[in-house]
Structures are given as structure tokens and as C-alpha cells.
CSV table of C-alpha atoms in Angstrom, one decimal:
chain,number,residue,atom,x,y,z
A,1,UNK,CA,282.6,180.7,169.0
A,2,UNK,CA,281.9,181.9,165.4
A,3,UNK,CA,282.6,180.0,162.7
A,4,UNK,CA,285.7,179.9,160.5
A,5,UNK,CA,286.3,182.4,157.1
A,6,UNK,CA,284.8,180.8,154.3
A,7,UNK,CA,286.8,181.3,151.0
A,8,UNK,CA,285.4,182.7,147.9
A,9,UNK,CA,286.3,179.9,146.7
A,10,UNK,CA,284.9,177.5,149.0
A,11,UNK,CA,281.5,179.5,149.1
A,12,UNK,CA,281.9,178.7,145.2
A,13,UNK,CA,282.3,175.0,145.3
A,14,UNK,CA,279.3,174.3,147.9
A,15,UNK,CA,277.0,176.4,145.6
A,16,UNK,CA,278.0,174.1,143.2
A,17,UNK,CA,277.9,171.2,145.0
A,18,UNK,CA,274.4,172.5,146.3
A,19,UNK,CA,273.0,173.3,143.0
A,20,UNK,CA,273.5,169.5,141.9
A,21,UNK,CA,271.8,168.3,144.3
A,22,UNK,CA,268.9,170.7,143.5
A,23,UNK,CA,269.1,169.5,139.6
A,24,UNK,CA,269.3,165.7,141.0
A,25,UNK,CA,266.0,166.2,142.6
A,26,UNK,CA,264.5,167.8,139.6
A,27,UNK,CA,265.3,165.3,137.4
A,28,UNK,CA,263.9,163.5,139.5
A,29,UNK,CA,260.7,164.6,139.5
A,30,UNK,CA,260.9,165.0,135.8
A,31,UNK,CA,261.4,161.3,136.2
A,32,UNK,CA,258.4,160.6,138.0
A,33,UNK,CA,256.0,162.5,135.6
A,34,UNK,CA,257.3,161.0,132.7
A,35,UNK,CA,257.5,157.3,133.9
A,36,UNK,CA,254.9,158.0,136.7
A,37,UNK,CA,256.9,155.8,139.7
A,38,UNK,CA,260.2,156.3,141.4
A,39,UNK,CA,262.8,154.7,140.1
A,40,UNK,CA,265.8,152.6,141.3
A,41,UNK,CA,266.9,152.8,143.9
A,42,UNK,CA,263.5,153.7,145.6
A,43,UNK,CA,261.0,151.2,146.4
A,44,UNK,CA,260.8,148.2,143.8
A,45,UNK,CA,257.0,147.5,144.6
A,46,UNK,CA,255.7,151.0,143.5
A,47,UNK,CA,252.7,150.1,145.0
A,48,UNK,CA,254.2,149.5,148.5
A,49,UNK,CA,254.5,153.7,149.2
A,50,UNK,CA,255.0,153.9,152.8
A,51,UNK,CA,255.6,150.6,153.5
A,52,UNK,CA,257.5,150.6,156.5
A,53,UNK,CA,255.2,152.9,158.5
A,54,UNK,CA,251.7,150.8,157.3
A,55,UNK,CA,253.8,147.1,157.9
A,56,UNK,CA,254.5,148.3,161.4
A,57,UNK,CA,251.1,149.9,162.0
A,58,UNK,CA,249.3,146.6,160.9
A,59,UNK,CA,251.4,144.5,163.2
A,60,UNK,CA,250.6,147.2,166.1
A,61,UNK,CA,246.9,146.9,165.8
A,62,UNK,CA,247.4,142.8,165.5
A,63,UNK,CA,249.3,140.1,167.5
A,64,UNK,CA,252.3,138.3,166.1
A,65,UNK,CA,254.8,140.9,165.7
A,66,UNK,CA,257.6,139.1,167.1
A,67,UNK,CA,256.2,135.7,166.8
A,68,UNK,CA,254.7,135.7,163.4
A,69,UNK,CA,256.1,138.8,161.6
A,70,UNK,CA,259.4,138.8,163.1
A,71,UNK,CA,260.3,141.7,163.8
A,72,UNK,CA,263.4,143.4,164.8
A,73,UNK,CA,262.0,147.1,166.0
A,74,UNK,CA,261.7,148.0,170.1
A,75,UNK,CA,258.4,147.7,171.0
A,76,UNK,CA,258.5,151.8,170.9
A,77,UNK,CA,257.8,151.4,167.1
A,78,UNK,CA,254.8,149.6,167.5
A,79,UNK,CA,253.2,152.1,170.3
A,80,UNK,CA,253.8,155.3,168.2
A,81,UNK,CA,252.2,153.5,165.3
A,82,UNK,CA,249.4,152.3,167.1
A,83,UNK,CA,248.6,155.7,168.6
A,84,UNK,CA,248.8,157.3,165.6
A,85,UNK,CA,246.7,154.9,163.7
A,86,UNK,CA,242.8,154.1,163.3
A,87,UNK,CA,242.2,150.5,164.2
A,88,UNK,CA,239.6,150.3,161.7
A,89,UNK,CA,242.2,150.6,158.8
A,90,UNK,CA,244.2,147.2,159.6
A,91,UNK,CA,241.5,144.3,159.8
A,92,UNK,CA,242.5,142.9,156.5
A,93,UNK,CA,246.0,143.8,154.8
A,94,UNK,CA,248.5,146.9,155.4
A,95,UNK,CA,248.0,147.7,151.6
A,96,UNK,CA,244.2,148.6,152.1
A,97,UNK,CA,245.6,150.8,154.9
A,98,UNK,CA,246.9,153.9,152.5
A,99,UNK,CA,243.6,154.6,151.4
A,100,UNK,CA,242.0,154.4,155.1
A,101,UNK,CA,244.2,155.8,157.8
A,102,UNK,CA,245.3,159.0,155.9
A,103,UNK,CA,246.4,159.5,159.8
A,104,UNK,CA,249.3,157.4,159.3
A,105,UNK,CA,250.1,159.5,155.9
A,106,UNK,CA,249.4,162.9,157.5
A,107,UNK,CA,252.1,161.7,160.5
A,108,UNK,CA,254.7,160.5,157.9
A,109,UNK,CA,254.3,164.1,156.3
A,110,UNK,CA,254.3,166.0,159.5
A,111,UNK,CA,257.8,163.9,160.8
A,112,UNK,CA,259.1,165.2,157.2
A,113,UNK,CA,258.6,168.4,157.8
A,114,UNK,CA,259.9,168.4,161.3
A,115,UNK,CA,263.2,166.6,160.0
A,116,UNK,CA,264.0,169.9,158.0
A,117,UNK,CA,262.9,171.9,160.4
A,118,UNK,CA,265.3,170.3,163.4
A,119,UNK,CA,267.8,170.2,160.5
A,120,UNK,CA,267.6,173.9,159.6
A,121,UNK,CA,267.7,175.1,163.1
A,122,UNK,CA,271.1,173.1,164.2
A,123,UNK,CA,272.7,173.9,160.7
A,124,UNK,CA,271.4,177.6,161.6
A,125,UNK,CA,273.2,177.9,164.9
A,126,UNK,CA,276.4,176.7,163.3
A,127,UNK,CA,276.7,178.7,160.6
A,128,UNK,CA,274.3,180.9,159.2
A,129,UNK,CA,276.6,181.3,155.8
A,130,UNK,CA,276.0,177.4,154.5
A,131,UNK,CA,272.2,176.7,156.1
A,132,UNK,CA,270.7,177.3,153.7
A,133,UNK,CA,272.8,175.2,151.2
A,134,UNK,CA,272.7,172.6,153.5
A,135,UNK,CA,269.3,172.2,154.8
A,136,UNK,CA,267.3,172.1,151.2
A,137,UNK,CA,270.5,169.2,150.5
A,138,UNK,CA,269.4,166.9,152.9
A,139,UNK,CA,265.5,168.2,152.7
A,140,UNK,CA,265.8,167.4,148.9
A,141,UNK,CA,268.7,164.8,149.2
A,142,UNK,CA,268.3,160.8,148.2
A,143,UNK,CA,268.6,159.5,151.8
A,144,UNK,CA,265.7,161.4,153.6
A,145,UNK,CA,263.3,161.2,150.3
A,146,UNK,CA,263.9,157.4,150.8
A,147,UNK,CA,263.1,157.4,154.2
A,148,UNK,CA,260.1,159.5,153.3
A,149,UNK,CA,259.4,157.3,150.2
A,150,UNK,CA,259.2,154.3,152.6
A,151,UNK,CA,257.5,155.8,155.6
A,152,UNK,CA,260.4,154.6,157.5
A,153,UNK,CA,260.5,155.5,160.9
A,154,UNK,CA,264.1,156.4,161.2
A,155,UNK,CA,262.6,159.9,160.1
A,156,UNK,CA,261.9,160.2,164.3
A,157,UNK,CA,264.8,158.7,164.9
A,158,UNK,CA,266.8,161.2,163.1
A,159,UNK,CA,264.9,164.4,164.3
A,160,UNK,CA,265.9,163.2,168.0
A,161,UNK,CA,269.5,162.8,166.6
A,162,UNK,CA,269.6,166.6,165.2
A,163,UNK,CA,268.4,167.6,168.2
A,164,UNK,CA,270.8,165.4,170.3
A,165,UNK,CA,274.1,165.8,168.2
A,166,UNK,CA,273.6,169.3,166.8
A,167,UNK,CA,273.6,170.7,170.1
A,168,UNK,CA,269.5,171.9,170.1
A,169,UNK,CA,269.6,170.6,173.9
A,170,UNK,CA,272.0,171.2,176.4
A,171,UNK,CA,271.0,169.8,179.8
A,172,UNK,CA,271.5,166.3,181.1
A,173,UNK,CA,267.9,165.2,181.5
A,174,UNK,CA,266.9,166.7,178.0
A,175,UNK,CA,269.9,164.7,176.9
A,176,UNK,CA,269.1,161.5,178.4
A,177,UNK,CA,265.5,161.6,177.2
A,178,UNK,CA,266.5,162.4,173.8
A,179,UNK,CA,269.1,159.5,173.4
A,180,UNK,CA,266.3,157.5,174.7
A,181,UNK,CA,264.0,158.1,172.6
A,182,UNK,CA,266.6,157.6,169.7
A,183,UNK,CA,267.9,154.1,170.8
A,184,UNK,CA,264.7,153.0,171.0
A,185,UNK,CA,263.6,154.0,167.7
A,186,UNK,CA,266.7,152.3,165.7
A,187,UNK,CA,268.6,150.1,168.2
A,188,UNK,CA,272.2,150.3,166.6
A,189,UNK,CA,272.0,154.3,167.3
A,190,UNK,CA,273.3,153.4,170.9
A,191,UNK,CA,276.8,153.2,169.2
A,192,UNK,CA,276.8,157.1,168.2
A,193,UNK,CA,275.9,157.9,172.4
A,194,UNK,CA,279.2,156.0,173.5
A,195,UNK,CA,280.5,159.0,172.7
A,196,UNK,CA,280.1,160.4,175.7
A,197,UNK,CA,282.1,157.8,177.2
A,198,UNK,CA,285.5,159.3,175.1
A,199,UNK,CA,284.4,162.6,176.3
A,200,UNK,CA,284.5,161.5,180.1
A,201,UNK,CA,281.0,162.6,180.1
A,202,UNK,CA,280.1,159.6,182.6
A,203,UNK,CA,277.0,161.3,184.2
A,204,UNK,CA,275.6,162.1,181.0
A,205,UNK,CA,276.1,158.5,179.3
A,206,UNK,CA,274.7,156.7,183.0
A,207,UNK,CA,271.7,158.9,182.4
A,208,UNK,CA,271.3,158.0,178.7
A,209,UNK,CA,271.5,154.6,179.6
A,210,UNK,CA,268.6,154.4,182.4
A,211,UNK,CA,266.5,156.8,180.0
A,212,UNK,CA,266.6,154.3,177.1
A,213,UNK,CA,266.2,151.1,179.9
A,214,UNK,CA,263.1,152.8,181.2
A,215,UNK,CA,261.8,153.7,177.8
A,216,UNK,CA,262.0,150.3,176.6
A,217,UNK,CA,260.7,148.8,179.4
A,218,UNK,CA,257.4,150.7,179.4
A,219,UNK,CA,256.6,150.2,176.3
A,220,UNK,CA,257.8,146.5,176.7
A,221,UNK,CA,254.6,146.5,179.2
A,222,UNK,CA,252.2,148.1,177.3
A,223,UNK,CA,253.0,146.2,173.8
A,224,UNK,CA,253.4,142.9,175.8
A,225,UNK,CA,256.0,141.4,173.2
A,226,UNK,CA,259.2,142.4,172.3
A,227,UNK,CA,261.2,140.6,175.1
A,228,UNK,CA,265.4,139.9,174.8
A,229,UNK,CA,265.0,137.4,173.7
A,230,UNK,CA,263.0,137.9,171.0
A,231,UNK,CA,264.7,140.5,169.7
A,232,UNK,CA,268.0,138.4,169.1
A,233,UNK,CA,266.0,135.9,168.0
A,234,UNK,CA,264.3,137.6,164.8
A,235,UNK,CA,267.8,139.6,164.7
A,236,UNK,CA,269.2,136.5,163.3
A,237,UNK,CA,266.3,135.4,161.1
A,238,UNK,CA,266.6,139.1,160.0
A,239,UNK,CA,270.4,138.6,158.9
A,240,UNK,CA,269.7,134.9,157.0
A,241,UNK,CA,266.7,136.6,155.3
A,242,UNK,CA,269.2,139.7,154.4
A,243,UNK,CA,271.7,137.5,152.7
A,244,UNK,CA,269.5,136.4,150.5
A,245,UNK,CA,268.3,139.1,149.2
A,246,UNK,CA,271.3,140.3,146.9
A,247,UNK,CA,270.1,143.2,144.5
A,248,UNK,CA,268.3,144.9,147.6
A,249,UNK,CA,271.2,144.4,149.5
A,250,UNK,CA,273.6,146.4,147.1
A,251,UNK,CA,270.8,148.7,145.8
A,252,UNK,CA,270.8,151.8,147.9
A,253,UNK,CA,274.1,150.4,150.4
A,254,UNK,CA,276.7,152.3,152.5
A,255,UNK,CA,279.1,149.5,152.1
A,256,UNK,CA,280.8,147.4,149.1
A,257,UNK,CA,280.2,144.4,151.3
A,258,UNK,CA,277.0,142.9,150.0
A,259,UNK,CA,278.8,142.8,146.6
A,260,UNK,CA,280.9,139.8,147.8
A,261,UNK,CA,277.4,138.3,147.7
A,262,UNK,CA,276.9,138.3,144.2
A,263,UNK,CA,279.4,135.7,144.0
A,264,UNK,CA,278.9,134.0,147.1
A,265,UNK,CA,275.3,133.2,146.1
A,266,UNK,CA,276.6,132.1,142.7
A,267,UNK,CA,274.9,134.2,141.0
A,268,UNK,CA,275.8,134.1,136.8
A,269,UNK,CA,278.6,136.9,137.2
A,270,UNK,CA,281.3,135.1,136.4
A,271,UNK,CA,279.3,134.4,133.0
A,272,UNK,CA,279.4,138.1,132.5
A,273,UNK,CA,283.2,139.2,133.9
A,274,UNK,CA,286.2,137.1,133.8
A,275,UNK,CA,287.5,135.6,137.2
A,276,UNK,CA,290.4,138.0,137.5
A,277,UNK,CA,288.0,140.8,138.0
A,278,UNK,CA,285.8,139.4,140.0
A,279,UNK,CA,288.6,138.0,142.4
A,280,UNK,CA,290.3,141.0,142.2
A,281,UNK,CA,286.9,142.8,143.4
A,282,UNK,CA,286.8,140.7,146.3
A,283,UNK,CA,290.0,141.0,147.2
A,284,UNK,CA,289.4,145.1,147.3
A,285,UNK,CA,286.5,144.9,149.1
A,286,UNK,CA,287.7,142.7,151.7
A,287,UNK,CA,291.2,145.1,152.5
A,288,UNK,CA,288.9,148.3,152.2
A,289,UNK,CA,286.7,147.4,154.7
A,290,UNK,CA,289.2,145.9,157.0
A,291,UNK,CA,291.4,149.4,156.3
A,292,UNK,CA,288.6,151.3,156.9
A,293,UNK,CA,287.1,150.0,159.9
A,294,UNK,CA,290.6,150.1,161.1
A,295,UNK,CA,291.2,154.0,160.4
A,296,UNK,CA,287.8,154.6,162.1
A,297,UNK,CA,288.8,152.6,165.5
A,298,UNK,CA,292.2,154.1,165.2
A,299,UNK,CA,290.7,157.8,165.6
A,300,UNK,CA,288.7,156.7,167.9
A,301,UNK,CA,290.9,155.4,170.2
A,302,UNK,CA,293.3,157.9,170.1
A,303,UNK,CA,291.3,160.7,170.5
A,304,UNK,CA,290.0,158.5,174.1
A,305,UNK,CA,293.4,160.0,175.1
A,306,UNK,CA,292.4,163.5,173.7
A,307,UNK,CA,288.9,163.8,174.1
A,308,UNK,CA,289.1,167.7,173.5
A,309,UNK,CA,290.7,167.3,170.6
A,310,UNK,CA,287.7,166.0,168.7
A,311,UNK,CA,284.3,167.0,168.6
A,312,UNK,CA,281.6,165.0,169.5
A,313,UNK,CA,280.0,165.3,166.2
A,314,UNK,CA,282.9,163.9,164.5
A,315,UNK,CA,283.2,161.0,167.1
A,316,UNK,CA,279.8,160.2,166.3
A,317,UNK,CA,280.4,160.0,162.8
A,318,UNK,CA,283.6,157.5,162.9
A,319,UNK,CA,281.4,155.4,165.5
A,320,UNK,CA,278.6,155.0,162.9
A,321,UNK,CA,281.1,154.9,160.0
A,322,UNK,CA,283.2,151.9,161.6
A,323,UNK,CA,279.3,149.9,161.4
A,324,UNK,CA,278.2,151.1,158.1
A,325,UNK,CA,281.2,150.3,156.3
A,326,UNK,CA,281.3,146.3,157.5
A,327,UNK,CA,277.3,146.2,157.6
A,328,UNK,CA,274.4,148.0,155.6
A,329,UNK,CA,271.4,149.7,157.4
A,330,UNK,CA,270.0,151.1,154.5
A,331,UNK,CA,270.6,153.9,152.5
A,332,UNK,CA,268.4,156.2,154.4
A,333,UNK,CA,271.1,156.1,157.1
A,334,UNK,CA,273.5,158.2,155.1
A,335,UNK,CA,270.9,161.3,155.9
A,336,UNK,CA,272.9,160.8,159.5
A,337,UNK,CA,276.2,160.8,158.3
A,338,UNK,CA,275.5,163.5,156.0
A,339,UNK,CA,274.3,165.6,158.9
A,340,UNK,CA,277.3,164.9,160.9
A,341,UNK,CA,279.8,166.2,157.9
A,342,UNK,CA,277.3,169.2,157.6
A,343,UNK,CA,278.2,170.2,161.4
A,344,UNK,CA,281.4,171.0,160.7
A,345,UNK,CA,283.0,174.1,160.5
A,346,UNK,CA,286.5,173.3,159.6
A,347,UNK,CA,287.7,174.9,155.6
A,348,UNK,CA,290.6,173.0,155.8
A,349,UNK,CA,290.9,171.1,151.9
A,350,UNK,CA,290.6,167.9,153.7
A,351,UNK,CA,287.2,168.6,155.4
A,352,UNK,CA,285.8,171.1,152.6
A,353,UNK,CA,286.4,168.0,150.1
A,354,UNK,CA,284.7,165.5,152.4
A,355,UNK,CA,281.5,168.0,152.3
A,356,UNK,CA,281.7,168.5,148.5
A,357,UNK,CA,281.5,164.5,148.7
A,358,UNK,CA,278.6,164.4,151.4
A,359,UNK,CA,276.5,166.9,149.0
A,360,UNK,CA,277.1,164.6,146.1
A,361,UNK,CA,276.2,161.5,147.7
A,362,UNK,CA,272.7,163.5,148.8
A,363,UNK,CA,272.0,163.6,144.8
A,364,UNK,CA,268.6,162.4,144.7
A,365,UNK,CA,268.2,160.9,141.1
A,366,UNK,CA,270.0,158.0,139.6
A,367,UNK,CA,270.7,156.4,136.3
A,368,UNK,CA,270.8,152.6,135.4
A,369,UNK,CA,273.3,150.5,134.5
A,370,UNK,CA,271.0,147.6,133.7
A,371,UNK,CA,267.1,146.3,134.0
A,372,UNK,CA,267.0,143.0,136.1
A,373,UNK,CA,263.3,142.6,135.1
A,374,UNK,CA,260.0,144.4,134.7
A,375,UNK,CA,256.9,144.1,136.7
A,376,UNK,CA,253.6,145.7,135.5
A,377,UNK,CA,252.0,147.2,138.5
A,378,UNK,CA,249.6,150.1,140.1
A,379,UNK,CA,251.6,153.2,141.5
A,380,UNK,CA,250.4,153.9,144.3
A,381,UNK,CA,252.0,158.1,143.5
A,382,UNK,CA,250.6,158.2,140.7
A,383,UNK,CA,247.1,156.4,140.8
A,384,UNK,CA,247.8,154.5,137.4
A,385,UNK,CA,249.4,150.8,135.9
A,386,UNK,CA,253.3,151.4,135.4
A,387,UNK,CA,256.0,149.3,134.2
A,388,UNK,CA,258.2,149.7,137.1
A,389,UNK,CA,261.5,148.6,136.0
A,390,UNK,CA,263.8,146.6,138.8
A,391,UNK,CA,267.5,147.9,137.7
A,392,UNK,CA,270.9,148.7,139.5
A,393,UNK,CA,271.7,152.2,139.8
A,394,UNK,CA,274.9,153.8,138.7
A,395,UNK,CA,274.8,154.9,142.4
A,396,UNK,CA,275.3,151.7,143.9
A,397,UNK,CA,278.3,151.1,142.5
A,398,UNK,CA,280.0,155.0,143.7
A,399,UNK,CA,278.0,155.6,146.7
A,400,UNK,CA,280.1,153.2,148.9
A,401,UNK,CA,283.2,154.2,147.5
A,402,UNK,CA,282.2,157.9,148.1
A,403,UNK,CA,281.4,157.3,151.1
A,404,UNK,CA,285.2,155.5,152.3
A,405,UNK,CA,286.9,158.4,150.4
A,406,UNK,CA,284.9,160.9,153.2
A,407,UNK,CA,285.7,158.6,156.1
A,408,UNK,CA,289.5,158.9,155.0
A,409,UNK,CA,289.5,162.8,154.6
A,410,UNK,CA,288.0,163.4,157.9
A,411,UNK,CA,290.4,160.6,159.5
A,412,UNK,CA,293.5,162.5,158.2
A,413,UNK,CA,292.1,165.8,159.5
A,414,UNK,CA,291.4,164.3,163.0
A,415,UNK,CA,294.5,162.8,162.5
A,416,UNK,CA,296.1,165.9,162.1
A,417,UNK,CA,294.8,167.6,164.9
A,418,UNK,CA,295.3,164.9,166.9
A,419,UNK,CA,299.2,164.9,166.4
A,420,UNK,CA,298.9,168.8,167.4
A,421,UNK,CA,297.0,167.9,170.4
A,422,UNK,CA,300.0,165.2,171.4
A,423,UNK,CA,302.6,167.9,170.8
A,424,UNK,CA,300.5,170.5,173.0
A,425,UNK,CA,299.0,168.5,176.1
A,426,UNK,CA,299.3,165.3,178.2
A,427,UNK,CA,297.3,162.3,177.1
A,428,UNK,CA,294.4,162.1,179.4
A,429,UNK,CA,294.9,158.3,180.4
A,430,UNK,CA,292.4,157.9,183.6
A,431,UNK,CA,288.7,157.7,183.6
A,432,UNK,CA,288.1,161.3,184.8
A,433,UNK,CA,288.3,164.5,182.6
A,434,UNK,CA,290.6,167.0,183.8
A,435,UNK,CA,289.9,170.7,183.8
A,436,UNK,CA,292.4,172.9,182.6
A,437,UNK,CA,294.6,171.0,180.4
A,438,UNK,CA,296.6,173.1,177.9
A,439,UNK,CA,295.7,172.6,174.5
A,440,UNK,CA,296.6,174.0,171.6
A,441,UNK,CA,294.1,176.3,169.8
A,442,UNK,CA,294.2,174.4,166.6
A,443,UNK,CA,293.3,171.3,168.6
A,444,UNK,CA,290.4,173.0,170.3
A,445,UNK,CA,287.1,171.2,170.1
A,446,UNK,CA,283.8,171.0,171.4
């Protein structure tokens, strides 16, 4: 099925959507030579680079990573890092690490790469007119730079999720293994695979399911820790711990929840802003995210009645949406939803406006409202003592609401075709899929 007639006019718009994101990253690394660190919202401790892939490595090559360190990652984190890691490197402290397992920095590199390559090769297949424009925006875009910038290992996680929701495999077992592999990377991924359930694709989701069960028993076995129990035990340690840290919270955030925290935490802003703002704030924040979650669900659940109505792309993208609007995961999970709105191949106004959005929430570089406070340090990027500044960004105060303006094109647009679908076909109410439904054409979906 080939892809929709771009407009001259819509081929216009994602150049220039495109070509700010290209001018966000170079000012961004005109940033970095001239200050010589990364600034907000990238890592605070500049000399922390890679954190998240050395902290994990370290706790791989020593006991007390549930018990002591508290982690909240499947044991499947810990065995990748421990392969790919000299045991050597982490006798003493996971800072010493970056200058002795260049392993671990070659790895981080390499699942860089492989992200852009995964990504180039689904946007490819889709349409060969935008994949250009929309590989180098994620390639150079904020959320993967930060995931890169951290190490993080969601970087895996997300190559399996190209590969799994831009269509790169197409038989049940290669499905299975891949969700696998993807829940046990990031855990709150399994939410994107219920999919399959709207979809009636029963098989598919039952295989998924015993994939990822097997997975994480195996490496359960071989890391010896990471039980149940433990995991919802640090899972709550890991929300108190959360909430208390407010600035990170709202830094580089999908959501303008953590915001109500600022106030909750009595922190001086009502020093700053008179009550009638603030409560009016609060009041906003709590109806958006109630409103929003709601308009997620709603699509949702209707299209359970219309599952060929809506792509399984798009489903995937109000499942995660409906999460990262009530709770942050980090602004590195944007790269997914970004991905997601990149699939599509809609030129309605609705969905072309939702992608302008998506490219201009991938801008890499930021500007500050305000320093919090300075810290003289070593950048690790740069080799040298920096005055790394700890500000809020610009960004974290549009980002979220970017990011609820895309939910609610693409909700109207499902909606949309979801009212064509009603007028066309008969809601599919049992647990089976039906073959040979009528549906209309402008309903049609993958």
C-alpha cells in the first residue's frame, strides 16, 4: 500500500520543521565548545557521562543490586552489562569505570548507531519521501542524545521497539522474542504490546507473554536477584525517592504533573507568584491530565470495537500516552512517541500538525529561564573544570504542553475515522476477529 500524496505544501512545512531541529542541534554543539558541558536539561553532574550504563555495570559485577542499590531494572539489564563489561573496571567506584572499560563506551556507541539505523530502515519502508527528514530528527533530536548522553539502556529497548512496531518483523515467534526482549529491558513497555489484545491478535499477545516470562526467568537464574518481590519493593522506594527530587522531576518531563510538586514540597514559589496563579496552575494541571488520560482511554476503547480502524502504531501511542501524561519516565521516552507520530502516513491537517509538533519537541538545544545554582566540576566531554550551571529550561515548561496538544490532534483524527468506521461496519463486540467485515476505505488500517 503506498503512501498518501504529500502536498507542496506539507513537504514545505516538515523541511522546515526538519531544519530546526538540525539548527537546535548545532547550537548545541556550539554550546558545548563554548561552555565545554551540556547544558540543561542534560545531565547535571557533567562528570557523571554515561551514568546509567556504568551504575548498572558496577552493580552487575558486585552484589547488592536489589538489596543495597535498589534497583528497579529486570535482571536482563544487569546480564547485558555484565557481558559487556571487564570485571577489572568496577572494583572501586563506577566513576573510575569510563576511563577503564572503554567496552562499555564502545557498546553505548554501537546501540547508538544501531537506533538510527533500525529507525532509518522502518521510516524507509514507510515512506521513502520523509526518511530522511525524519531519521537525522530523531538521530539528532533531544530525547535519543539524552539517552545517549546518559548511557541509558532504553537505547536497546527502543531498537527492539522499531523493529517490533515499525513492522521490521513479521512472524509470530520473531514477534514474541522481540517484545521479550523489550519488556524486559524497560518493564512499563508491556503496556504498548496490549495492543495486540484490541487487535484480536490473541496468539500473538499469548506468545509475547511466555517470551518475556521465560526471558526473565533465565536471567532471574543466572543474576540470582531480582525476585517479585523485590522489584515492587524498590519500585516503591524508587517513587518516594522521585518525589523528592523536584527540579529533576520537571527538568526534561512528559507530563505537567511534577509541577504540582513545587508546591506540594513547599518549596518558596509562592514567594515568587501570587496564590491565584499558582492555584490556578494546579487546577490546570489536574483537569489536563484527567482530560487527557480520559481522551487516550476513550480511543482506546472504542477502537476495541473497531480494531481495523486504527493502526497498531497509533494504539501503541495512546497506550504509552495515557502513562506518560499522569507519570514521567524520562525525557528520553519521548524518542518513542516521536517514532510512533513519524509512522504515520496520514496528510490530513490534524496529523500533519501533530508531526510538525513531534519535530519540534525533538529540538535538541534549550535556553534557561533561570540558574538554581552552580557547581564547579570536571567534564567528563570535555577533559577540563567547568562551571556547570543547574537551571530550568524553557523546554520544561512547553514540552508537556506540546506534547497534550499532539495527543489531542491524533485523538480527533482517530476519532474521526472511528465515526466513519461506525457508519461503515458492525462493531466487533466478541473476543474473536472476524474476516471480512466491510469497512470503509477511509477507515482502513493496518
Amino acid at each position: 500500500m503506498s503512501a498518501p500524496r504529500t502536498l507542496p505544501v506539507q513537504r514545505t512545512v516538515e523541511l522546515v520543521a526538519w531544519l530546526c531541529v538540525l539548527g537546535g542541534f548545532g547550537y548545541l554543539v556550539h554550546t558545548f565548545f563554548r561552555i565545554h558541558y551540556l547544558p540543561a536539561p542534560f545531565v547535571f553532574d557533567v562528570s557523571d557521562t554515561f551514568m546509567d550504563w556504568y551504575n548498572v555495570a558496577y552493580w552487575a559485577h558486585n552484589p547488592g543490586a536489589y538489596s543495597v542499590w535498589h534497583s528497579v531494572y529486570l535482571p536482563l539489564s544487569f546480564v547485558i552489562t555484565g557481558v559487556f563489561g571487564d570485571p577489572r573496571c568496577y572494583a572501586a567506584h563506577p566513576y573510575d569505570a569510563r576511563d577503564c572499560d572503554v567496552l562499555g563506551i564502545f557498546v553505548i556507541l554501537a546501540t547508538y548507531v544501531g537506533c538510527v539505523v533500525v529507525t532509518g530502515i522502518a521510516f524507509y519502508r514507510r515512506d521513502r519521501s520523509t526518511a530522511l527528514f525524519r531519521t537525522t530528527a530523531i538521530a539528532l533530536g533531544g530525547p535519543l542524545l539524552f539517552a545517549l548522553e546518559r548511557g541509558n539502556l532504553i537505547m536497546l529497548a527502543y531498537i527492539a521497539f522499531v523493529i517490533l512496531y515499525g513492522g521490521l518483523v513479521k512472524s509470530k515467534k520473531a514477534v514474541a522474542a522481540t517484545a521479550a526482549f523489550l519488556i524486559n529491558m524497560k518493564v512499563y513497555l508491556l503496556l504498548p504490546v496490549l495492543a495486540y489484545a484490541v487487535k484480536r491478535k490473541w496468539r500473538t499477545l499469548e506468545l509475547c507473554g511466555l517470551a518475556a516470562l521465560a526471558l526473565y526467568l533465565a536471567t532471574l537464574i543466572i543474576v540470582n536477584a531480582g525476585t517479585p518481590a523485590e522489584l515492587a519493593h524498590n519500585l516503591q522506594v524508587w517513587f518516594n525517592m522521585r518525589e523528592g527530587t523536584v527540579w529533576d522531576e520537571v527538568l526534561y518531563s512528559t507530563t505537567y504533573k511534577p509541577y504540582l510538586l513545587l508546591d506540594e514540597r513547599q518549596l518558596p514559589v509562592r514567594d515568587f507568584v501570587e496564590q491565584r496563579w499558582i492555584d490556578a496552575a494546579k487546577t490546570f494541571i489536574v483537569y489536563e491530565v484527567i482530560a487527557s488520560r480520559a481522551i487516550a482511554l476513550l480511543c482506546i476503547a472504542w477502537s476495541w470495537f473497531y480494531p481495523r480502524a486504527v493502526t497498531i502504531s497509533r494504539l501503541a501511542f495512546f497506550i504509552l500516552m495515557q502513562s506518560f501524561i499522569g507519570q514521567n519516565p524520562g525525557g528520553y521516552a519521548i524518542s518513542f512517541l516521536v517514532f510512533l507520530l513519524f509512522l504515520e502516513r496520514k496528510r490530513g491537517f490534524l496529523i500533519g500538525s501533530a508531526i510538525f509538533l513531534a519535530y519540534m519537541v525533538s529540538i535538541a538545544s534549550d535556553s534557561s529561564i533561570t540558574i538554581i545554582t552552580k557547581v564547579t566540576r570536571e567534564s567528563w566531554l570535555a577533559g577540563r573544570m567547568v562551571d556547570s550551571a543547574y537551571a530550568l529550561p524553557l523546554g520544561a515548561l512547553i514540552r508537556p504542553g506540546l506534547l497534550v496538544i499532539i495527543l489531542w490532534l491524533v485523538a480527533i483524527d482517530t476519532i474521526i475515522d472511528l465515526h466513519r468506521a461506525v457508519k461503515s461496519e458492525r462493531p466487533l463486540v466478541d473476543l474473536a476477529r472476524r474476516a471480512g467485515s466491510p469497512l470503509a476505505p477511509a477507515a482502513r488500517a493496518v
